[in-house]
Amino acid sequence: MPEDTLSAELITEKLGTRFVGRNIIYYPRVASTMDLARREARAGAPEGTAIIAGEQTAGRGRLKRAWLSPPGSLSLSLILRPPRTSLPSLVMLASLAVAHCVEKVTGLKAGIKWPNDVLVNGRKVCGILVETDLRAEKVAYAVIGIGLNVNFRPAAYPGIPADAASLSGELGREVSRVDITRCLLREIEALYLTLPGSDAVFRQWRGRLVTLGRRVTVTSGGDVLEGIAESVAENGHLLLRQANGNLTEVVAGDVTLRDSPSGSR
Ligand code: BT5
């Protein structure tokens, strides 16, 4: 098995980006890279600053849910200062970058489950969290958080759902976290630079959604909705066709796929 050392120097070496990842702050172990990124952003860190950790002790998902990042995981929070109109694209951009890099670095096929999960073989290997600070309608900063299960066995951690997977588990060998991280920083920059005035990120993201055309249950706020995931709008909202024919726009929520041939959820 290759030694999977992670460090700012190794990642920066031959990175070749203009601004994403030019400033990397690496910790072997932290509570949550999101908190550190927010602190750095408030202190004026340049756009593209990345906080990276080899392990988190208090990682978080959406709605204050816990995200487990044991040794062998990759946790990355990236500070951006996009125009407000680009905000809905950040989740799309991040999940797309992860899917591209999983394929480039491991050869495994990756799909995206609306709104923020990257799946390999129908199982979640990555979660994405975007947090923003709006001041008087202007974006003070946005932080893209990416948690990727790289080299560990999810089944060894009771807090990780049984339908989660890791790259090493699916591939049968360890994967270089340095290679994955470098790929992510490059890919995010390339996609980010296309954003203003282009729907390329949206179209590629939509093209990778495993959710569309499927029978789903959506939990959103206190509501549980069932139907066919018909399409997505450019702002990222899911359009759900219910049995009574109504088309409902879902802003945020959790999706369970009901008709998966492989039993994925
Ligand atoms: C997410 O939330 O999937 C977003 C996760 C974002 C984590 C990154 S790591 C870097 C940065 N720093 C942080 O502190 N956070 C970000 P959500 O869709 O709410 O999913 C959370 C749910 O995923 C949990 O309730 C568990 O059921 C499940 N889960 C927890 N750990 C997992 C893991 N390692 N792999 C797969 N599923 C997991």
PDB file of C-alpha atoms and ligand atoms in Angstrom:
ATOM      1  CA  MET A   1       0.000   0.000   0.000  1.00  0.00           C
ATOM      2  CA  PRO A   2       1.417   3.438  -0.846  1.00  0.00           C
ATOM      3  CA  GLU A   3       2.038   5.700   2.087  1.00  0.00           C
ATOM      4  CA  ASP A   4      -0.733   8.292   2.072  1.00  0.00           C
ATOM      5  CA  THR A   5       0.982  11.373   3.486  1.00  0.00           C
ATOM      6  CA  LEU A   6      -0.896  14.656   3.238  1.00  0.00           C
ATOM      7  CA  SER A   7       0.796  18.045   3.592  1.00  0.00           C
ATOM      8  CA  ALA A   8       0.510  21.586   2.251  1.00  0.00           C
ATOM      9  CA  GLU A   9       3.913  21.320   0.524  1.00  0.00           C
ATOM     10  CA  LEU A  10       3.027  18.120  -1.332  1.00  0.00           C
ATOM     11  CA  ILE A  11      -0.294  19.528  -2.509  1.00  0.00           C
ATOM     12  CA  THR A  12       1.162  22.849  -3.637  1.00  0.00           C
ATOM     13  CA  GLU A  13       3.969  21.175  -5.576  1.00  0.00           C
ATOM     14  CA  LYS A  14       3.193  21.507  -9.315  1.00  0.00           C
ATOM     15  CA  LEU A  15      -0.353  22.620  -8.516  1.00  0.00           C
ATOM     16  CA  GLY A  16      -0.394  25.234 -11.269  1.00  0.00           C
ATOM     17  CA  THR A  17      -3.596  27.047 -10.279  1.00  0.00           C
ATOM     18  CA  ARG A  18      -4.036  30.818 -10.423  1.00  0.00           C
ATOM     19  CA  PHE A  19      -5.571  31.320  -6.978  1.00  0.00           C
ATOM     20  CA  VAL A  20      -7.383  28.220  -5.717  1.00  0.00           C
ATOM     21  CA  GLY A  21      -5.090  26.450  -3.274  1.00  0.00           C
ATOM     22  CA  ARG A  22      -2.279  29.010  -3.571  1.00  0.00           C
ATOM     23  CA  ASN A  23      -2.707  29.471   0.151  1.00  0.00           C
ATOM     24  CA  ILE A  24      -3.156  26.140   1.952  1.00  0.00           C
ATOM     25  CA  ILE A  25      -3.515  25.733   5.689  1.00  0.00           C
ATOM     26  CA  TYR A  26      -3.121  22.084   6.627  1.00  0.00           C
ATOM     27  CA  TYR A  27      -3.886  20.380   9.923  1.00  0.00           C
ATOM     28  CA  PRO A  28      -3.436  16.660  10.594  1.00  0.00           C
ATOM     29  CA  ARG A  29      -6.442  16.860  12.940  1.00  0.00           C
ATOM     30  CA  VAL A  30      -9.006  19.604  13.649  1.00  0.00           C
ATOM     31  CA  ALA A  31     -12.543  19.987  14.998  1.00  0.00           C
ATOM     32  CA  SER A  32     -14.046  21.278  11.726  1.00  0.00           C
ATOM     33  CA  THR A  33     -12.369  22.891   8.713  1.00  0.00           C
ATOM     34  CA  MET A  34     -15.546  24.981   8.242  1.00  0.00           C
ATOM     35  CA  ASP A  35     -14.981  26.899  11.466  1.00  0.00           C
ATOM     36  CA  LEU A  36     -11.339  27.546  10.624  1.00  0.00           C
ATOM     37  CA  ALA A  37     -12.241  28.674   7.115  1.00  0.00           C
ATOM     38  CA  ARG A  38     -14.841  31.115   8.432  1.00  0.00           C
ATOM     39  CA  ARG A  39     -12.323  32.527  10.859  1.00  0.00           C
ATOM     40  CA  GLU A  40      -9.721  32.945   8.096  1.00  0.00           C
ATOM     41  CA  ALA A  41     -12.310  34.470   5.749  1.00  0.00           C
ATOM     42  CA  ARG A  42     -13.374  37.015   8.374  1.00  0.00           C
ATOM     43  CA  ALA A  43      -9.721  37.878   8.942  1.00  0.00           C
ATOM     44  CA  GLY A  44      -9.395  38.689   5.223  1.00  0.00           C
ATOM     45  CA  ALA A  45      -7.822  35.520   3.798  1.00  0.00           C
ATOM     46  CA  PRO A  46      -7.432  35.722   0.015  1.00  0.00           C
ATOM     47  CA  GLU A  47      -9.959  34.039  -2.259  1.00  0.00           C
ATOM     48  CA  GLY A  48      -8.908  30.463  -2.928  1.00  0.00           C
ATOM     49  CA  THR A  49      -7.499  29.857   0.565  1.00  0.00           C
ATOM     50  CA  ALA A  50      -7.978  26.172   1.424  1.00  0.00           C
ATOM     51  CA  ILE A  51      -8.174  24.679   4.900  1.00  0.00           C
ATOM     52  CA  ILE A  52      -7.392  20.983   4.697  1.00  0.00           C
ATOM     53  CA  ALA A  53      -7.440  18.330   7.404  1.00  0.00           C
ATOM     54  CA  GLY A  54      -6.479  14.687   7.551  1.00  0.00           C
ATOM     55  CA  GLU A  55      -9.027  14.031  10.286  1.00  0.00           C
ATOM     56  CA  GLN A  56     -11.893  15.959  11.920  1.00  0.00           C
ATOM     57  CA  THR A  57     -13.241  15.456  15.408  1.00  0.00           C
ATOM     58  CA  ALA A  58     -16.400  17.584  14.992  1.00  0.00           C
ATOM     59  CA  GLY A  59     -17.117  17.621  11.256  1.00  0.00           C
ATOM     60  CA  ARG A  60     -20.593  18.761  10.340  1.00  0.00           C
ATOM     61  CA  GLY A  61     -23.114  18.213   7.581  1.00  0.00           C
ATOM     62  CA  ARG A  62     -26.260  20.149   6.761  1.00  0.00           C
ATOM     63  CA  LEU A  63     -28.779  20.964   9.504  1.00  0.00           C
ATOM     64  CA  LYS A  64     -26.134  20.482  12.203  1.00  0.00           C
ATOM     65  CA  ARG A  65     -25.792  16.797  11.404  1.00  0.00           C
ATOM     66  CA  ALA A  66     -22.504  15.117  12.207  1.00  0.00           C
ATOM     67  CA  TRP A  67     -20.036  14.286   9.444  1.00  0.00           C
ATOM     68  CA  LEU A  68     -17.444  11.697  10.416  1.00  0.00           C
ATOM     69  CA  SER A  69     -13.939  12.233   9.105  1.00  0.00           C
ATOM     70  CA  PRO A  70     -11.706   9.534  10.593  1.00  0.00           C
ATOM     71  CA  PRO A  71      -8.010   9.072   9.724  1.00  0.00           C
ATOM     72  CA  GLY A  72      -7.767   8.398   5.970  1.00  0.00           C
ATOM     73  CA  SER A  73     -10.525  10.855   5.109  1.00  0.00           C
ATOM     74  CA  LEU A  74     -10.114  14.171   3.309  1.00  0.00           C
ATOM     75  CA  SER A  75     -11.716  17.336   4.664  1.00  0.00           C
ATOM     76  CA  LEU A  76     -11.379  20.508   2.658  1.00  0.00           C
ATOM     77  CA  SER A  77     -12.930  23.954   3.082  1.00  0.00           C
ATOM     78  CA  LEU A  78     -12.338  26.525   0.385  1.00  0.00           C
ATOM     79  CA  ILE A  79     -12.876  30.269   0.726  1.00  0.00           C
ATOM     80  CA  LEU A  80     -14.433  32.019  -2.269  1.00  0.00           C
ATOM     81  CA  ARG A  81     -15.841  35.499  -2.785  1.00  0.00           C
ATOM     82  CA  PRO A  82     -18.244  35.050  -5.685  1.00  0.00           C
ATOM     83  CA  PRO A  83     -20.925  37.439  -6.895  1.00  0.00           C
ATOM     84  CA  ARG A  84     -24.274  36.707  -5.314  1.00  0.00           C
ATOM     85  CA  THR A  85     -25.677  35.333  -8.581  1.00  0.00           C
ATOM     86  CA  SER A  86     -23.073  32.538  -8.518  1.00  0.00           C
ATOM     87  CA  LEU A  87     -24.080  31.206  -5.069  1.00  0.00           C
ATOM     88  CA  PRO A  88     -26.520  28.522  -6.273  1.00  0.00           C
ATOM     89  CA  SER A  89     -23.781  27.136  -8.535  1.00  0.00           C
ATOM     90  CA  LEU A  90     -21.313  26.412  -5.734  1.00  0.00           C
ATOM     91  CA  VAL A  91     -22.861  23.112  -4.615  1.00  0.00           C
ATOM     92  CA  MET A  92     -23.093  22.038  -8.261  1.00  0.00           C
ATOM     93  CA  LEU A  93     -19.521  23.044  -8.965  1.00  0.00           C
ATOM     94  CA  ALA A  94     -18.183  21.232  -5.913  1.00  0.00           C
ATOM     95  CA  SER A  95     -20.018  17.967  -6.511  1.00  0.00           C
ATOM     96  CA  LEU A  96     -19.067  18.067 -10.179  1.00  0.00           C
ATOM     97  CA  ALA A  97     -15.393  18.629  -9.331  1.00  0.00           C
ATOM     98  CA  VAL A  98     -15.468  15.675  -6.908  1.00  0.00           C
ATOM     99  CA  ALA A  99     -17.138  13.415  -9.476  1.00  0.00           C
ATOM    100  CA  HIS A 100     -14.573  14.406 -12.148  1.00  0.00           C
ATOM    101  CA  CYS A 101     -11.636  13.856  -9.791  1.00  0.00           C
ATOM    102  CA  VAL A 102     -12.871  10.520  -8.449  1.00  0.00           C
ATOM    103  CA  GLU A 103     -13.020   9.329 -12.055  1.00  0.00           C
ATOM    104  CA  LYS A 104      -9.682  10.853 -13.087  1.00  0.00           C
ATOM    105  CA  VAL A 105      -7.712   9.624 -10.088  1.00  0.00           C
ATOM    106  CA  THR A 106      -9.337   6.228  -9.432  1.00  0.00           C
ATOM    107  CA  GLY A 107     -11.125   5.265 -12.645  1.00  0.00           C
ATOM    108  CA  LEU A 108     -14.282   4.579 -10.597  1.00  0.00           C
ATOM    109  CA  LYS A 109     -17.529   5.967 -12.054  1.00  0.00           C
ATOM    110  CA  ALA A 110     -19.150   8.687  -9.958  1.00  0.00           C
ATOM    111  CA  GLY A 111     -22.711   9.993  -9.901  1.00  0.00           C
ATOM    112  CA  ILE A 112     -24.355  12.877  -8.060  1.00  0.00           C
ATOM    113  CA  LYS A 113     -27.446  12.500  -5.914  1.00  0.00           C
ATOM    114  CA  TRP A 114     -29.433  15.714  -5.555  1.00  0.00           C
ATOM    115  CA  PRO A 115     -28.494  17.988  -3.980  1.00  0.00           C
ATOM    116  CA  ASN A 116     -25.047  17.341  -2.498  1.00  0.00           C
ATOM    117  CA  ASP A 117     -23.894  13.725  -2.428  1.00  0.00           C
ATOM    118  CA  VAL A 118     -21.344  12.061  -4.669  1.00  0.00           C
ATOM    119  CA  LEU A 119     -21.961   8.345  -5.104  1.00  0.00           C
ATOM    120  CA  VAL A 120     -19.802   5.484  -6.283  1.00  0.00           C
ATOM    121  CA  ASN A 121     -21.636   2.244  -7.059  1.00  0.00           C
ATOM    122  CA  GLY A 122     -24.768   3.918  -5.671  1.00  0.00           C
ATOM    123  CA  ARG A 123     -23.179   4.603  -2.264  1.00  0.00           C
ATOM    124  CA  LYS A 124     -22.197   7.928  -0.702  1.00  0.00           C
ATOM    125  CA  VAL A 125     -18.468   8.630  -0.706  1.00  0.00           C
ATOM    126  CA  CYS A 126     -18.635  12.392  -0.348  1.00  0.00           C
ATOM    127  CA  GLY A 127     -20.768  15.118   1.196  1.00  0.00           C
ATOM    128  CA  ILE A 128     -20.715  18.813   0.389  1.00  0.00           C
ATOM    129  CA  LEU A 129     -21.670  21.753   2.534  1.00  0.00           C
ATOM    130  CA  VAL A 130     -21.721  25.386   1.395  1.00  0.00           C
ATOM    131  CA  GLU A 131     -21.909  28.168   3.972  1.00  0.00           C
ATOM    132  CA  THR A 132     -22.170  31.829   3.064  1.00  0.00           C
ATOM    133  CA  ASP A 133     -21.956  35.148   4.825  1.00  0.00           C
ATOM    134  CA  LEU A 134     -24.164  37.774   3.216  1.00  0.00           C
ATOM    135  CA  ARG A 135     -23.760  41.412   4.209  1.00  0.00           C
ATOM    136  CA  ALA A 136     -26.419  43.751   2.885  1.00  0.00           C
ATOM    137  CA  GLU A 137     -27.069  41.470  -0.101  1.00  0.00           C
ATOM    138  CA  LYS A 138     -23.340  41.235  -0.877  1.00  0.00           C
ATOM    139  CA  VAL A 139     -21.385  38.025  -0.402  1.00  0.00           C
ATOM    140  CA  ALA A 140     -18.733  38.669   2.249  1.00  0.00           C
ATOM    141  CA  TYR A 141     -17.475  35.134   1.645  1.00  0.00           C
ATOM    142  CA  ALA A 142     -18.612  31.633   0.808  1.00  0.00           C
ATOM    143  CA  VAL A 143     -17.018  28.432   2.046  1.00  0.00           C
ATOM    144  CA  ILE A 144     -17.285  25.193   0.104  1.00  0.00           C
ATOM    145  CA  GLY A 145     -16.800  22.208   2.412  1.00  0.00           C
ATOM    146  CA  ILE A 146     -15.965  18.822   0.925  1.00  0.00           C
ATOM    147  CA  GLY A 147     -15.754  15.630   2.956  1.00  0.00           C
ATOM    148  CA  LEU A 148     -14.459  12.637   1.029  1.00  0.00           C
ATOM    149  CA  ASN A 149     -14.119   9.060   2.260  1.00  0.00           C
ATOM    150  CA  VAL A 150     -10.771   8.077   0.792  1.00  0.00           C
ATOM    151  CA  ASN A 151      -8.728   5.483   2.689  1.00  0.00           C
ATOM    152  CA  PHE A 152     -10.714   3.942   5.523  1.00  0.00           C
ATOM    153  CA  ARG A 153     -13.448   1.409   6.108  1.00  0.00           C
ATOM    154  CA  PRO A 154     -16.759   3.223   6.752  1.00  0.00           C
ATOM    155  CA  ALA A 155     -18.214   0.064   8.304  1.00  0.00           C
ATOM    156  CA  ALA A 156     -15.690   0.402  11.141  1.00  0.00           C
ATOM    157  CA  TYR A 157     -17.485   3.577  12.317  1.00  0.00           C
ATOM    158  CA  PRO A 158     -20.968   3.141  13.784  1.00  0.00           C
ATOM    159  CA  GLY A 159     -21.804   6.833  13.122  1.00  0.00           C
ATOM    160  CA  ILE A 160     -21.452   6.354   9.370  1.00  0.00           C
ATOM    161  CA  PRO A 161     -24.548   4.916   7.668  1.00  0.00           C
ATOM    162  CA  ALA A 162     -24.308   1.393   6.282  1.00  0.00           C
ATOM    163  CA  ASP A 163     -24.851   2.608   2.721  1.00  0.00           C
ATOM    164  CA  ALA A 164     -21.723   4.788   2.718  1.00  0.00           C
ATOM    165  CA  ALA A 165     -18.558   3.791   0.899  1.00  0.00           C
ATOM    166  CA  SER A 166     -14.934   4.863   0.553  1.00  0.00           C
ATOM    167  CA  LEU A 167     -12.713   5.091  -2.502  1.00  0.00           C
ATOM    168  CA  SER A 168     -10.237   2.521  -1.170  1.00  0.00           C
ATOM    169  CA  GLY A 169     -13.079   0.161  -0.306  1.00  0.00           C
ATOM    170  CA  GLU A 170     -14.587   0.377  -3.792  1.00  0.00           C
ATOM    171  CA  LEU A 171     -11.227   0.237  -5.554  1.00  0.00           C
ATOM    172  CA  GLY A 172      -9.546  -2.418  -3.431  1.00  0.00           C
ATOM    173  CA  ARG A 173      -6.430  -0.293  -2.865  1.00  0.00           C
ATOM    174  CA  GLU A 174      -5.425   3.001  -1.275  1.00  0.00           C
ATOM    175  CA  VAL A 175      -5.721   6.246  -3.204  1.00  0.00           C
ATOM    176  CA  SER A 176      -3.354   9.216  -2.886  1.00  0.00           C
ATOM    177  CA  ARG A 177      -5.114  12.011  -1.009  1.00  0.00           C
ATOM    178  CA  VAL A 178      -2.530  14.422  -2.401  1.00  0.00           C
ATOM    179  CA  ASP A 179      -3.498  13.507  -5.981  1.00  0.00           C
ATOM    180  CA  ILE A 180      -7.212  13.839  -5.207  1.00  0.00           C
ATOM    181  CA  THR A 181      -6.742  17.179  -3.444  1.00  0.00           C
ATOM    182  CA  ARG A 182      -4.621  18.638  -6.250  1.00  0.00           C
ATOM    183  CA  CYS A 183      -7.174  17.513  -8.793  1.00  0.00           C
ATOM    184  CA  LEU A 184      -9.989  19.084  -6.753  1.00  0.00           C
ATOM    185  CA  LEU A 185      -8.261  22.455  -6.446  1.00  0.00           C
ATOM    186  CA  ARG A 186      -7.541  22.564 -10.191  1.00  0.00           C
ATOM    187  CA  GLU A 187     -10.987  21.389 -11.183  1.00  0.00           C
ATOM    188  CA  ILE A 188     -12.783  23.789  -8.832  1.00  0.00           C
ATOM    189  CA  GLU A 189     -10.789  26.707 -10.204  1.00  0.00           C
ATOM    190  CA  ALA A 190     -11.471  25.753 -13.814  1.00  0.00           C
ATOM    191  CA  LEU A 191     -15.217  25.367 -13.185  1.00  0.00           C
ATOM    192  CA  TYR A 192     -15.403  28.510 -11.025  1.00  0.00           C
ATOM    193  CA  LEU A 193     -13.830  30.604 -13.764  1.00  0.00           C
ATOM    194  CA  THR A 194     -16.578  29.526 -16.210  1.00  0.00           C
ATOM    195  CA  LEU A 195     -19.391  30.637 -13.890  1.00  0.00           C
ATOM    196  CA  PRO A 196     -20.286  34.217 -14.755  1.00  0.00           C
ATOM    197  CA  GLY A 197     -22.675  34.187 -17.671  1.00  0.00           C
ATOM    198  CA  SER A 198     -22.364  30.477 -18.497  1.00  0.00           C
ATOM    199  CA  ASP A 199     -24.653  27.559 -17.693  1.00  0.00           C
ATOM    200  CA  ALA A 200     -21.932  24.962 -18.364  1.00  0.00           C
ATOM    201  CA  VAL A 201     -21.607  23.974 -14.692  1.00  0.00           C
ATOM    202  CA  PHE A 202     -25.376  23.602 -14.373  1.00  0.00           C
ATOM    203  CA  ARG A 203     -25.642  21.480 -17.516  1.00  0.00           C
ATOM    204  CA  GLN A 204     -22.781  19.158 -16.522  1.00  0.00           C
ATOM    205  CA  TRP A 205     -24.145  18.825 -12.977  1.00  0.00           C
ATOM    206  CA  ARG A 206     -27.628  18.030 -14.297  1.00  0.00           C
ATOM    207  CA  GLY A 207     -26.124  15.480 -16.663  1.00  0.00           C
ATOM    208  CA  ARG A 208     -24.556  13.610 -13.742  1.00  0.00           C
ATOM    209  CA  LEU A 209     -27.578  13.531 -11.458  1.00  0.00           C
ATOM    210  CA  VAL A 210     -28.589   9.941 -10.762  1.00  0.00           C
ATOM    211  CA  THR A 211     -31.801  11.311  -9.245  1.00  0.00           C
ATOM    212  CA  LEU A 212     -33.593  12.453 -12.398  1.00  0.00           C
ATOM    213  CA  GLY A 213     -36.372  10.291 -13.768  1.00  0.00           C
ATOM    214  CA  ARG A 214     -36.429   8.212 -10.584  1.00  0.00           C
ATOM    215  CA  ARG A 215     -39.175   7.603  -8.044  1.00  0.00           C
ATOM    216  CA  VAL A 216     -38.107   9.397  -4.894  1.00  0.00           C
ATOM    217  CA  THR A 217     -39.143  10.356  -1.411  1.00  0.00           C
ATOM    218  CA  VAL A 218     -38.013  13.855  -0.463  1.00  0.00           C
ATOM    219  CA  THR A 219     -37.814  15.020   3.125  1.00  0.00           C
ATOM    220  CA  SER A 220     -37.768  18.795   3.238  1.00  0.00           C
ATOM    221  CA  GLY A 221     -38.282  20.710   6.463  1.00  0.00           C
ATOM    222  CA  GLY A 222     -41.083  18.801   8.175  1.00  0.00           C
ATOM    223  CA  ASP A 223     -42.605  17.618   4.868  1.00  0.00           C
ATOM    224  CA  VAL A 224     -42.282  14.241   3.208  1.00  0.00           C
ATOM    225  CA  LEU A 225     -43.082  14.303  -0.507  1.00  0.00           C
ATOM    226  CA  GLU A 226     -43.212  11.442  -2.987  1.00  0.00           C
ATOM    227  CA  GLY A 227     -43.060  11.501  -6.730  1.00  0.00           C
ATOM    228  CA  ILE A 228     -40.847  11.413  -9.777  1.00  0.00           C
ATOM    229  CA  ALA A 229     -37.764  13.646  -9.753  1.00  0.00           C
ATOM    230  CA  GLU A 230     -38.599  15.240 -13.097  1.00  0.00           C
ATOM    231  CA  SER A 231     -35.907  17.883 -13.481  1.00  0.00           C
ATOM    232  CA  VAL A 232     -33.857  20.567 -11.798  1.00  0.00           C
ATOM    233  CA  ALA A 233     -34.013  24.329 -12.237  1.00  0.00           C
ATOM    234  CA  GLU A 234     -30.920  26.462 -12.886  1.00  0.00           C
ATOM    235  CA  ASN A 235     -31.001  27.637  -9.270  1.00  0.00           C
ATOM    236  CA  GLY A 236     -30.545  23.995  -8.240  1.00  0.00           C
ATOM    237  CA  HIS A 237     -34.103  23.402  -7.020  1.00  0.00           C
ATOM    238  CA  LEU A 238     -35.585  19.952  -7.638  1.00  0.00           C
ATOM    239  CA  LEU A 239     -38.833  19.714  -9.611  1.00  0.00           C
ATOM    240  CA  LEU A 240     -40.914  16.866  -8.257  1.00  0.00           C
ATOM    241  CA  ARG A 241     -43.929  15.464 -10.151  1.00  0.00           C
ATOM    242  CA  GLN A 242     -46.388  14.153  -7.579  1.00  0.00           C
ATOM    243  CA  ALA A 243     -49.030  11.476  -8.135  1.00  0.00           C
ATOM    244  CA  ASN A 244     -51.779  14.117  -8.391  1.00  0.00           C
ATOM    245  CA  GLY A 245     -49.918  15.700 -11.317  1.00  0.00           C
ATOM    246  CA  ASN A 246     -48.663  18.728  -9.391  1.00  0.00           C
ATOM    247  CA  LEU A 247     -45.109  19.868 -10.041  1.00  0.00           C
ATOM    248  CA  THR A 248     -43.516  20.963  -6.765  1.00  0.00           C
ATOM    249  CA  GLU A 249     -40.278  22.911  -6.518  1.00  0.00           C
ATOM    250  CA  VAL A 250     -38.091  21.630  -3.677  1.00  0.00           C
ATOM    251  CA  VAL A 251     -35.464  24.099  -2.446  1.00  0.00           C
ATOM    252  CA  ALA A 252     -33.546  21.815  -0.093  1.00  0.00           C
ATOM    253  CA  GLY A 253     -33.990  18.371   1.358  1.00  0.00           C
ATOM    254  CA  ASP A 254     -32.920  14.751   1.521  1.00  0.00           C
ATOM    255  CA  VAL A 255     -33.780  12.333  -1.221  1.00  0.00           C
ATOM    256  CA  THR A 256     -34.300   8.598  -0.959  1.00  0.00           C
ATOM    257  CA  LEU A 257     -34.268   6.835  -4.313  1.00  0.00           C
ATOM    258  CA  ARG A 258     -37.193   4.397  -4.415  1.00  0.00           C
ATOM    259  CA  ASP A 259     -36.610   2.441  -7.590  1.00  0.00           C
ATOM    260  CA  SER A 260     -32.904   1.797  -7.493  1.00  0.00           C
ATOM    261  CA  PRO A 261     -31.929  -1.388  -9.293  1.00  0.00           C
ATOM    262  CA  SER A 262     -28.824  -1.708  -7.104  1.00  0.00           C
ATOM    263  CA  GLY A 263     -30.635  -0.956  -3.871  1.00  0.00           C
ATOM    264  CA  SER A 264     -28.874   2.379  -3.437  1.00  0.00           C
ATOM    265  CA  ARG A 265     -30.540   5.041  -1.315  1.00  0.00           C
TER     266      ARG A 265
HETATM  267  C1  BT5 B   1     -23.184  16.393   4.064  1.00  0.00           C
HETATM  268  O1  BT5 B   1     -24.218  16.688   4.903  1.00  0.00           O
HETATM  269  O2  BT5 B   1     -23.101  15.408   3.389  1.00  0.00           O
HETATM  270  C2  BT5 B   1     -22.087  17.452   4.073  1.00  0.00           C
HETATM  271  C3  BT5 B   1     -20.817  16.956   4.674  1.00  0.00           C
HETATM  272  C4  BT5 B   1     -19.732  18.001   4.571  1.00  0.00           C
HETATM  273  C5  BT5 B   1     -18.483  17.593   5.302  1.00  0.00           C
HETATM  274  C6  BT5 B   1     -17.350  18.548   5.054  1.00  0.00           C
HETATM  275  S1  BT5 B   1     -15.813  17.893   5.545  1.00  0.00           S
HETATM  276  C7  BT5 B   1     -15.058  19.416   5.325  1.00  0.00           C
HETATM  277  C8  BT5 B   1     -16.016  20.431   5.917  1.00  0.00           C
HETATM  278  N1  BT5 B   1     -15.846  20.520   7.353  1.00  0.00           N
HETATM  279  C9  BT5 B   1     -16.986  20.156   8.012  1.00  0.00           C
HETATM  280  O3  BT5 B   1     -17.122  20.181   9.258  1.00  0.00           O
HETATM  281  N2  BT5 B   1     -17.921  19.793   7.125  1.00  0.00           N
HETATM  282  C10 BT5 B   1     -17.450  19.905   5.757  1.00  0.00           C
HETATM  283  P1  BT5 B   1     -25.597  15.904   4.933  1.00  0.00           P
HETATM  284  O4  BT5 B   1     -26.149  15.794   3.543  1.00  0.00           O
HETATM  285  O5  BT5 B   1     -26.382  16.609   5.959  1.00  0.00           O
HETATM  286  O6  BT5 B   1     -25.208  14.455   5.404  1.00  0.00           O
HETATM  287  C11 BT5 B   1     -24.873  14.181   6.744  1.00  0.00           C
HETATM  288  C12 BT5 B   1     -25.204  12.727   6.983  1.00  0.00           C
HETATM  289  O7  BT5 B   1     -24.259  11.896   6.297  1.00  0.00           O
HETATM  290  C13 BT5 B   1     -25.092  12.328   8.444  1.00  0.00           C
HETATM  291  O8  BT5 B   1     -26.290  12.561   9.127  1.00  0.00           O
HETATM  292  C14 BT5 B   1     -24.787  10.819   8.348  1.00  0.00           C
HETATM  293  O9  BT5 B   1     -25.974  10.089   8.167  1.00  0.00           O
HETATM  294  C15 BT5 B   1     -24.011  10.718   7.036  1.00  0.00           C
HETATM  295  N3  BT5 B   1     -22.564  10.611   7.235  1.00  0.00           N
HETATM  296  C16 BT5 B   1     -21.809  11.075   8.268  1.00  0.00           C
HETATM  297  N4  BT5 B   1     -20.511  10.835   8.045  1.00  0.00           N
HETATM  298  C17 BT5 B   1     -20.439  10.202   6.854  1.00  0.00           C
HETATM  299  C18 BT5 B   1     -19.363   9.697   6.061  1.00  0.00           C
HETATM  300  N5  BT5 B   1     -18.093   9.815   6.428  1.00  0.00           N
HETATM  301  N6  BT5 B   1     -19.667   9.095   4.884  1.00  0.00           N
HETATM  302  C19 BT5 B   1     -20.947   8.989   4.458  1.00  0.00           C
HETATM  303  N7  BT5 B   1     -22.006   9.434   5.150  1.00  0.00           N
HETATM  304  C20 BT5 B   1     -21.754  10.055   6.338  1.00  0.00           C
END
